[in-house]
């Protein structure tokens, strides 16, 4: 009788640990996905262009070589 009670107690504790672990993982995943969404939104709003200096020098070089 005692052994079954002990086993049941151990299983309940393990289930509790597993439940809290899963809950924590869900929260962390939500936070991570929210952060990724924010990053992608910022990237969408602010596209990365090449530096203007590089472009102007490239255009000048092409113009000078064509003449």
Coordinates of C-alpha atoms in Angstrom, one line a residue:
X1 CA 0.0 0.0 0.0
X2 CA 2.8 2.4 0.9
X3 CA 4.7 1.8 -2.3
X4 CA 1.7 2.6 -4.5
X5 CA 1.1 5.8 -2.6
X6 CA 4.8 6.8 -3.0
X7 CA 4.7 6.0 -6.7
X8 CA 1.5 8.0 -7.1
X9 CA 3.1 10.9 -5.3
X10 CA 6.2 10.7 -7.5
X11 CA 4.1 10.6 -10.7
X12 CA 2.1 13.6 -9.5
X13 CA 5.3 15.6 -8.9
X14 CA 6.7 14.6 -12.2
X15 CA 3.5 15.7 -14.0
X16 CA 3.5 19.0 -12.1
X17 CA 7.1 19.6 -13.2
X18 CA 6.3 18.7 -16.8
X19 CA 3.3 21.0 -16.8
X20 CA 5.2 24.0 -15.4
X21 CA 8.1 23.2 -17.8
X22 CA 5.7 23.2 -20.7
X23 CA 4.1 26.4 -19.5
X24 CA 7.4 28.2 -19.2
X25 CA 8.5 27.0 -22.7
X26 CA 5.2 28.3 -24.2
X27 CA 5.7 31.7 -22.6
X28 CA 9.3 31.8 -23.8
X29 CA 8.3 30.8 -27.3
X30 CA 5.6 33.5 -27.4
X31 CA 8.2 36.1 -26.2
X32 CA 10.6 34.9 -28.8
X33 CA 8.1 34.9 -31.7
X34 CA 6.9 38.4 -30.6
X35 CA 10.5 39.6 -30.7
X36 CA 11.1 38.1 -34.1
X37 CA 7.9 39.8 -35.3
X38 CA 9.1 43.1 -34.0
X39 CA 12.5 42.6 -35.7
X40 CA 10.9 41.7 -39.1
X41 CA 8.5 44.6 -38.8
X42 CA 11.4 47.0 -38.2
X43 CA 13.2 45.5 -41.2
X44 CA 10.1 45.9 -43.4
X45 CA 9.7 49.5 -42.4
X46 CA 13.4 50.3 -42.9
X47 CA 14.8 48.5 -45.9
X48 CA 18.5 48.3 -46.2
X49 CA 19.8 50.4 -49.1
X50 CA 23.4 50.4 -50.2
X51 CA 25.4 53.4 -49.1
X52 CA 24.9 56.4 -51.3
X53 CA 28.6 57.1 -51.5
X54 CA 29.3 53.7 -53.1
X55 CA 26.6 54.2 -55.6
X56 CA 27.7 57.7 -56.6
X57 CA 31.4 56.6 -57.0
X58 CA 30.2 53.6 -59.1
X59 CA 28.1 55.9 -61.4
X60 CA 31.1 58.4 -61.7
X61 CA 33.4 55.5 -62.7
X62 CA 30.9 54.3 -65.3
X63 CA 30.5 57.7 -66.7
X64 CA 34.2 58.4 -66.9
X65 CA 34.9 55.1 -68.5
X66 CA 32.2 55.6 -71.2
X67 CA 33.7 59.0 -72.2

